[in-house]
Amino acid sequence: MAGVFGLRVERLFHPTFMVSDLGAATDFYRNVFGVRSTTIPYSELGHAYRTLTVIADCCIENISPEQRHLSPFRMFTDILGNHLYFPCFYVSDMQDAVYRLHHVHGIRLTASGTGAPVYGSAPGNAQRTLLYTNPADTGIMWEFWEGSAEWFDTNPLADPRMKPGWRYQLPAEDDPLAVEFLSHHTVVLRDFDKAERFLVQVCGGSVFNEHTNEATGTESRWIAVGDVPAVFELARPLRDGPARRDLERCGNIVHALVFKVRDLASARNHLSRKGLSLETDSTELLVVDPATTLGMRLGFRQSFPDGDPRLDLPAQALTQFRRS
């Protein structure tokens, strides 16, 4: 059960994609996935423009840094270009999260957009609060977010899945890509220690699989965290390939988002028709070359990983986003 060893993680809020051109990203999502993006407020602290894009059960936050202001977001894109950045979790009590993360576990916390240290209470307001972990303590940066019922009910720019009336829908029968769920994040790391300790000992997650991933050339450790499990493949490269090259260029980082699709052969044909080339093409996994996807590495598989706890949950548990 999540929260036994620390704070209570409810579920994944979003992956984050740092991109130089939000318009190009919007066009890409519409062309490949058939979905639209929603503009959310400009971040005065982070000096960045942002959109949200919902694909099946997954909401991606796209961030484009303002180029006239130096910020952590802009420094990231200046050095690495377009790339996946950090995952964000919903938590049930942000004040308790700060206490347990910083006071109990000694994890340094920073404010969104500025990198300023956080002590005592998270930055934000009465309707929403958020913070980041220091990647030196947790393997990569992780974000935590808590929003009030008023925020979700009344703010037109809140997470679309949390709005009254939103319902998850399975892909239509004639959908050629037919994304059903976000399968997992792949995180490339030099070693597992800090990220695994954070997800398991701090966030109450559990390791459910370990194996050599022949398709990606990595030693992979699979961890599920949250009341509604979010899955992370911690991947240590064993040979040359995209995972090792990404790690050598970027350091520890979110390497790929992998979606579960209804039919892998149909997905392969759709991606080819859209002009996307494959970096990895196996019987179990497709990964698109990020050079053809604005820098975002996207994977597709036909089933959840072996041992995934979501296999034992009803679909309603996976797709009901608002608290009961």
Coordinates of C-alpha atoms in Angstrom, one line a residue:
M1 CA 0.0 0.0 0.0
A2 CA 1.4 3.4 -1.0
G3 CA 2.4 5.6 1.9
V4 CA 3.6 2.9 4.3
F5 CA 7.1 4.2 4.3
G6 CA 6.4 7.9 3.8
L7 CA 4.1 10.3 2.0
R8 CA 1.0 9.1 0.2
V9 CA 1.3 9.3 -3.6
E10 CA -2.2 9.1 -5.1
R11 CA -1.3 8.7 -8.8
L12 CA 0.7 10.2 -11.7
F13 CA -0.2 13.7 -12.6
H14 CA 1.9 14.1 -15.8
P15 CA 5.2 13.5 -17.6
T16 CA 6.9 16.7 -18.7
F17 CA 8.2 17.5 -22.1
M18 CA 10.6 20.5 -22.7
V19 CA 10.0 21.8 -26.2
S20 CA 11.1 24.9 -28.0
D21 CA 8.0 25.3 -30.1
L22 CA 4.6 24.6 -28.5
G23 CA 2.8 25.1 -31.8
A24 CA 4.9 22.4 -33.4
A25 CA 4.1 20.1 -30.5
T26 CA 0.4 20.8 -30.7
D27 CA 0.5 19.9 -34.4
F28 CA 2.4 16.8 -33.7
Y29 CA 0.0 15.5 -31.1
R30 CA -3.0 16.2 -33.4
N31 CA -1.4 14.6 -36.4
V32 CA -0.1 11.4 -34.7
F33 CA -2.5 10.9 -31.8
G34 CA -5.6 12.7 -33.0
V35 CA -5.8 14.8 -29.8
R36 CA -5.8 18.5 -29.0
S37 CA -3.8 20.5 -26.5
T38 CA -5.0 23.0 -23.9
T39 CA -3.1 26.2 -23.1
I40 CA -2.4 26.7 -19.4
P41 CA -1.1 29.9 -17.7
Y42 CA 2.3 31.4 -18.4
S43 CA 4.6 30.7 -15.4
E44 CA 5.9 34.0 -14.1
L45 CA 8.4 32.3 -11.8
G46 CA 9.6 29.7 -14.3
H47 CA 9.4 32.1 -17.3
A48 CA 7.7 29.5 -19.5
Y49 CA 4.8 29.0 -21.7
R50 CA 2.9 25.7 -21.3
T51 CA 0.2 23.4 -22.6
L52 CA -1.5 20.1 -21.4
T53 CA -2.1 17.2 -23.8
V54 CA -4.3 14.3 -22.8
I55 CA -3.5 11.0 -24.6
A56 CA -5.8 8.1 -23.3
D57 CA -5.2 8.2 -19.5
C58 CA -2.0 10.2 -19.7
C59 CA -1.7 14.0 -19.4
I60 CA 1.6 15.5 -20.8
E61 CA 2.7 19.0 -19.7
N62 CA 4.6 20.7 -22.5
I63 CA 6.9 23.5 -21.4
S64 CA 8.5 26.1 -23.7
P65 CA 11.0 28.4 -21.8
E66 CA 10.9 32.1 -22.4
Q67 CA 14.2 32.8 -24.2
R68 CA 14.7 36.3 -22.8
H69 CA 14.9 35.2 -19.2
L70 CA 17.4 32.8 -17.6
S71 CA 15.7 30.1 -15.7
P72 CA 16.3 26.4 -14.9
F73 CA 13.9 25.5 -17.7
R74 CA 15.8 27.6 -20.2
M75 CA 19.2 26.3 -19.0
F76 CA 17.9 22.7 -19.5
T77 CA 16.8 23.3 -23.1
D78 CA 19.9 25.4 -23.9
I79 CA 22.1 22.5 -22.9
L80 CA 20.0 19.4 -24.0
G81 CA 17.4 20.8 -26.4
N82 CA 13.9 19.3 -26.6
H83 CA 13.7 16.3 -24.2
L84 CA 11.5 14.6 -21.7
Y85 CA 12.1 16.2 -18.3
F86 CA 10.5 15.1 -14.9
P87 CA 7.4 13.2 -13.8
C88 CA 4.8 14.8 -11.5
F89 CA 2.7 13.0 -8.8
Y90 CA -0.5 14.0 -7.2
V91 CA -0.2 13.7 -3.4
S92 CA -3.0 13.7 -0.8
D93 CA -1.4 16.2 1.7
M94 CA 1.4 18.5 0.5
Q95 CA 2.3 19.7 4.0
D96 CA 2.8 16.1 5.1
A97 CA 4.8 15.6 1.9
V98 CA 7.2 18.4 2.7
Y99 CA 7.6 17.1 6.3
R100 CA 8.3 13.6 5.3
L101 CA 10.5 14.3 2.2
H102 CA 12.7 17.0 3.9
H103 CA 12.5 16.5 7.6
V104 CA 12.2 12.7 7.8
H105 CA 14.1 11.6 4.7
G106 CA 16.5 14.5 4.3
I107 CA 15.6 15.1 0.7
R108 CA 16.3 18.7 -0.5
L109 CA 13.3 20.4 -2.1
T110 CA 13.2 23.2 -4.6
A111 CA 10.5 25.6 -5.8
S112 CA 9.0 25.2 -9.3
G113 CA 10.7 27.3 -11.9
T114 CA 13.2 29.1 -9.7
G115 CA 15.2 26.3 -8.0
A116 CA 14.9 28.2 -4.7
P117 CA 15.1 25.9 -1.6
V118 CA 11.8 24.9 0.0
Y119 CA 11.5 24.6 3.8
G120 CA 8.4 24.2 5.9
S121 CA 5.6 24.7 3.4
A122 CA 5.4 24.3 -0.4
P123 CA 5.1 27.3 -2.7
G124 CA 1.7 28.0 -4.2
N125 CA -1.6 29.2 -2.8
A126 CA -4.8 28.1 -1.1
Q127 CA -5.9 26.2 -4.2
R128 CA -2.7 24.5 -5.3
T129 CA 0.8 23.8 -4.2
L130 CA 3.8 22.1 -5.8
L131 CA 7.5 21.4 -5.3
Y132 CA 10.4 19.5 -6.9
T133 CA 13.0 17.2 -5.3
N134 CA 16.7 17.7 -5.7
P135 CA 17.9 15.2 -8.3
A136 CA 21.2 14.7 -6.4
D137 CA 19.1 13.1 -3.6
T138 CA 16.5 11.2 -5.7
G139 CA 18.2 10.1 -8.9
I140 CA 16.3 12.5 -11.1
M141 CA 14.0 15.4 -10.4
W142 CA 10.4 14.5 -9.3
E143 CA 7.5 16.9 -8.9
F144 CA 4.7 16.8 -6.3
W145 CA 1.4 18.6 -6.8
E146 CA -1.8 19.0 -4.7
G147 CA -4.9 20.8 -5.9
S148 CA -8.1 21.7 -4.1
A149 CA -11.5 20.6 -5.2
E150 CA -12.3 24.2 -6.0
W151 CA -9.3 24.4 -8.4
F152 CA -10.4 21.3 -10.3
D153 CA -14.1 22.3 -10.4
T154 CA -13.8 26.0 -11.3
N155 CA -10.4 26.7 -13.0
P156 CA -10.7 26.2 -16.8
L157 CA -6.9 25.6 -16.9
A158 CA -6.7 22.7 -14.4
D159 CA -6.0 19.1 -15.4
P160 CA -8.7 18.2 -18.0
R161 CA -9.1 14.7 -16.5
M162 CA -10.0 16.2 -13.1
K163 CA -12.9 18.3 -14.5
P164 CA -16.5 17.4 -13.7
G165 CA -17.8 15.3 -16.6
W166 CA -14.5 14.1 -18.0
R167 CA -14.6 10.4 -18.9
Y168 CA -11.9 8.1 -20.1
Q169 CA -12.8 6.5 -23.4
L170 CA -11.2 3.5 -25.1
P171 CA -9.9 4.2 -28.6
A172 CA -12.4 3.8 -31.4
E173 CA -12.4 0.6 -33.4
D174 CA -11.1 2.4 -36.5
D175 CA -8.3 4.3 -34.5
P176 CA -5.1 3.1 -36.2
L177 CA -2.8 3.9 -33.3
A178 CA -5.3 2.9 -30.6
V179 CA -3.5 4.1 -27.4
E180 CA -5.2 2.6 -24.4
F181 CA -3.0 3.6 -21.4
L182 CA 0.4 5.0 -20.5
S183 CA 2.4 1.9 -19.9
H184 CA 5.5 3.4 -18.1
H185 CA 8.3 5.9 -18.0
T186 CA 11.8 4.6 -18.9
V187 CA 14.4 6.3 -16.7
V188 CA 18.0 5.8 -17.7
L189 CA 20.4 5.9 -14.8
R190 CA 24.1 5.2 -14.0
D191 CA 22.9 3.1 -11.0
F192 CA 19.5 2.4 -9.4
D193 CA 20.3 3.3 -5.8
K194 CA 18.9 6.8 -5.3
A195 CA 15.9 6.5 -7.6
E196 CA 14.9 3.1 -6.2
R197 CA 15.3 4.2 -2.6
F198 CA 13.1 7.3 -3.3
L199 CA 10.3 5.4 -5.1
V200 CA 10.3 2.4 -2.7
Q201 CA 11.4 3.6 0.7
V202 CA 10.1 7.2 0.5
C203 CA 7.0 6.9 -1.8
G204 CA 6.0 3.4 -0.8
G205 CA 6.4 1.8 -4.2
S206 CA 7.3 -1.8 -4.9
V207 CA 9.7 -3.6 -7.3
F208 CA 7.7 -6.1 -9.4
N209 CA 10.1 -7.2 -12.1
E210 CA 13.8 -7.3 -12.9
H211 CA 15.3 -8.5 -16.1
T212 CA 17.6 -7.7 -19.0
N213 CA 15.7 -5.8 -21.6
E214 CA 17.1 -7.1 -24.9
A215 CA 15.2 -4.6 -27.0
T216 CA 16.8 -1.6 -25.3
G217 CA 20.1 -3.1 -24.1
T218 CA 19.5 -2.3 -20.4
E219 CA 19.3 -4.0 -17.0
S220 CA 15.8 -3.0 -16.1
R221 CA 14.1 -2.8 -12.7
W222 CA 10.4 -2.1 -12.7
I223 CA 8.7 -0.2 -9.9
A224 CA 5.1 0.7 -9.3
V225 CA 4.2 3.6 -7.0
G226 CA 0.9 5.3 -6.0
D227 CA -2.6 4.3 -4.9
V228 CA -3.3 4.0 -8.7
P229 CA 0.0 2.6 -9.8
A230 CA 2.4 4.6 -12.0
V231 CA 5.1 2.4 -13.4
F232 CA 8.8 3.3 -13.9
E233 CA 11.4 1.2 -15.7
L234 CA 14.7 2.1 -14.1
A235 CA 17.2 1.2 -16.9
R236 CA 21.0 0.9 -16.6
P237 CA 22.5 0.5 -20.1
L238 CA 24.5 -2.6 -20.7
R239 CA 25.6 -2.0 -24.3
D240 CA 25.8 0.8 -26.8
G241 CA 22.5 2.1 -28.1
P242 CA 20.0 4.9 -27.5
A243 CA 19.7 4.4 -23.8
R244 CA 23.5 4.6 -23.3
R245 CA 23.9 7.5 -25.6
D246 CA 21.1 9.4 -23.9
L247 CA 22.6 8.7 -20.5
E248 CA 26.1 9.8 -21.6
R249 CA 24.7 13.1 -23.1
C250 CA 22.2 14.0 -20.5
G251 CA 23.0 12.1 -17.3
N252 CA 20.2 10.5 -15.3
I253 CA 17.0 11.4 -17.1
V254 CA 13.6 10.3 -18.2
H255 CA 14.5 8.5 -21.5
A256 CA 11.1 7.5 -22.9
L257 CA 7.3 7.4 -22.5
V258 CA 5.9 4.0 -23.5
F259 CA 2.2 3.6 -24.3
K260 CA 0.1 0.5 -24.3
V261 CA -1.7 0.1 -27.7
R262 CA -4.4 -2.3 -28.8
D263 CA -2.4 -3.8 -31.7
L264 CA 1.3 -3.3 -32.2
A265 CA 1.3 -4.1 -35.9
S266 CA -1.4 -1.5 -36.6
A267 CA 0.6 1.0 -34.5
R268 CA 3.7 0.3 -36.5
N269 CA 1.9 0.9 -39.8
H270 CA 0.3 4.1 -38.5
L271 CA 3.7 5.5 -37.4
S272 CA 5.2 4.7 -40.7
R273 CA 2.4 6.4 -42.6
K274 CA 3.0 9.5 -40.5
G275 CA 6.6 9.6 -41.5
L276 CA 8.1 8.6 -38.2
S277 CA 11.1 6.3 -38.2
L278 CA 11.7 3.6 -35.6
E279 CA 14.7 3.6 -33.3
T280 CA 13.7 0.2 -31.9
D281 CA 11.5 -2.3 -33.7
S282 CA 11.0 -5.6 -31.9
T283 CA 8.1 -8.0 -31.5
E284 CA 7.3 -6.5 -28.1
L285 CA 8.4 -2.9 -28.3
L286 CA 8.5 0.0 -30.8
V287 CA 10.4 3.2 -30.0
V288 CA 10.2 6.1 -32.4
D289 CA 13.4 8.0 -33.3
P290 CA 13.2 11.3 -31.3
A291 CA 14.6 13.1 -34.4
T292 CA 11.2 12.6 -35.9
T293 CA 9.1 13.4 -32.8
L294 CA 10.5 16.9 -31.9
G295 CA 13.0 15.3 -29.5
M296 CA 10.5 13.2 -27.4
R297 CA 11.2 9.5 -27.4
L298 CA 7.9 7.6 -27.5
G299 CA 7.5 3.8 -27.2
F300 CA 4.6 1.5 -27.8
R301 CA 3.8 -2.0 -26.6
Q302 CA 0.8 -4.3 -26.7
S303 CA 0.7 -5.3 -23.0
F304 CA 1.6 -4.1 -19.6
P305 CA 5.0 -5.4 -18.3
D306 CA 5.0 -8.8 -16.6
G307 CA 4.0 -8.6 -13.0
D308 CA 2.5 -5.1 -13.4
P309 CA 0.0 -4.6 -10.5
R310 CA -2.4 -2.8 -12.9
L311 CA -3.2 -6.2 -14.4
D312 CA -5.1 -7.1 -11.2
L313 CA -7.1 -3.8 -11.1
P314 CA -10.5 -3.1 -12.7
A315 CA -10.4 -0.6 -15.6
Q316 CA -12.5 1.8 -13.5
A317 CA -9.7 2.1 -10.9
L318 CA -7.3 3.1 -13.6
T319 CA -9.5 5.7 -15.3
Q320 CA -11.3 7.3 -12.5
F321 CA -9.3 10.5 -11.8
R322 CA -11.4 12.5 -9.4
R323 CA -11.5 11.5 -5.8
S324 CA -14.6 9.7 -4.7

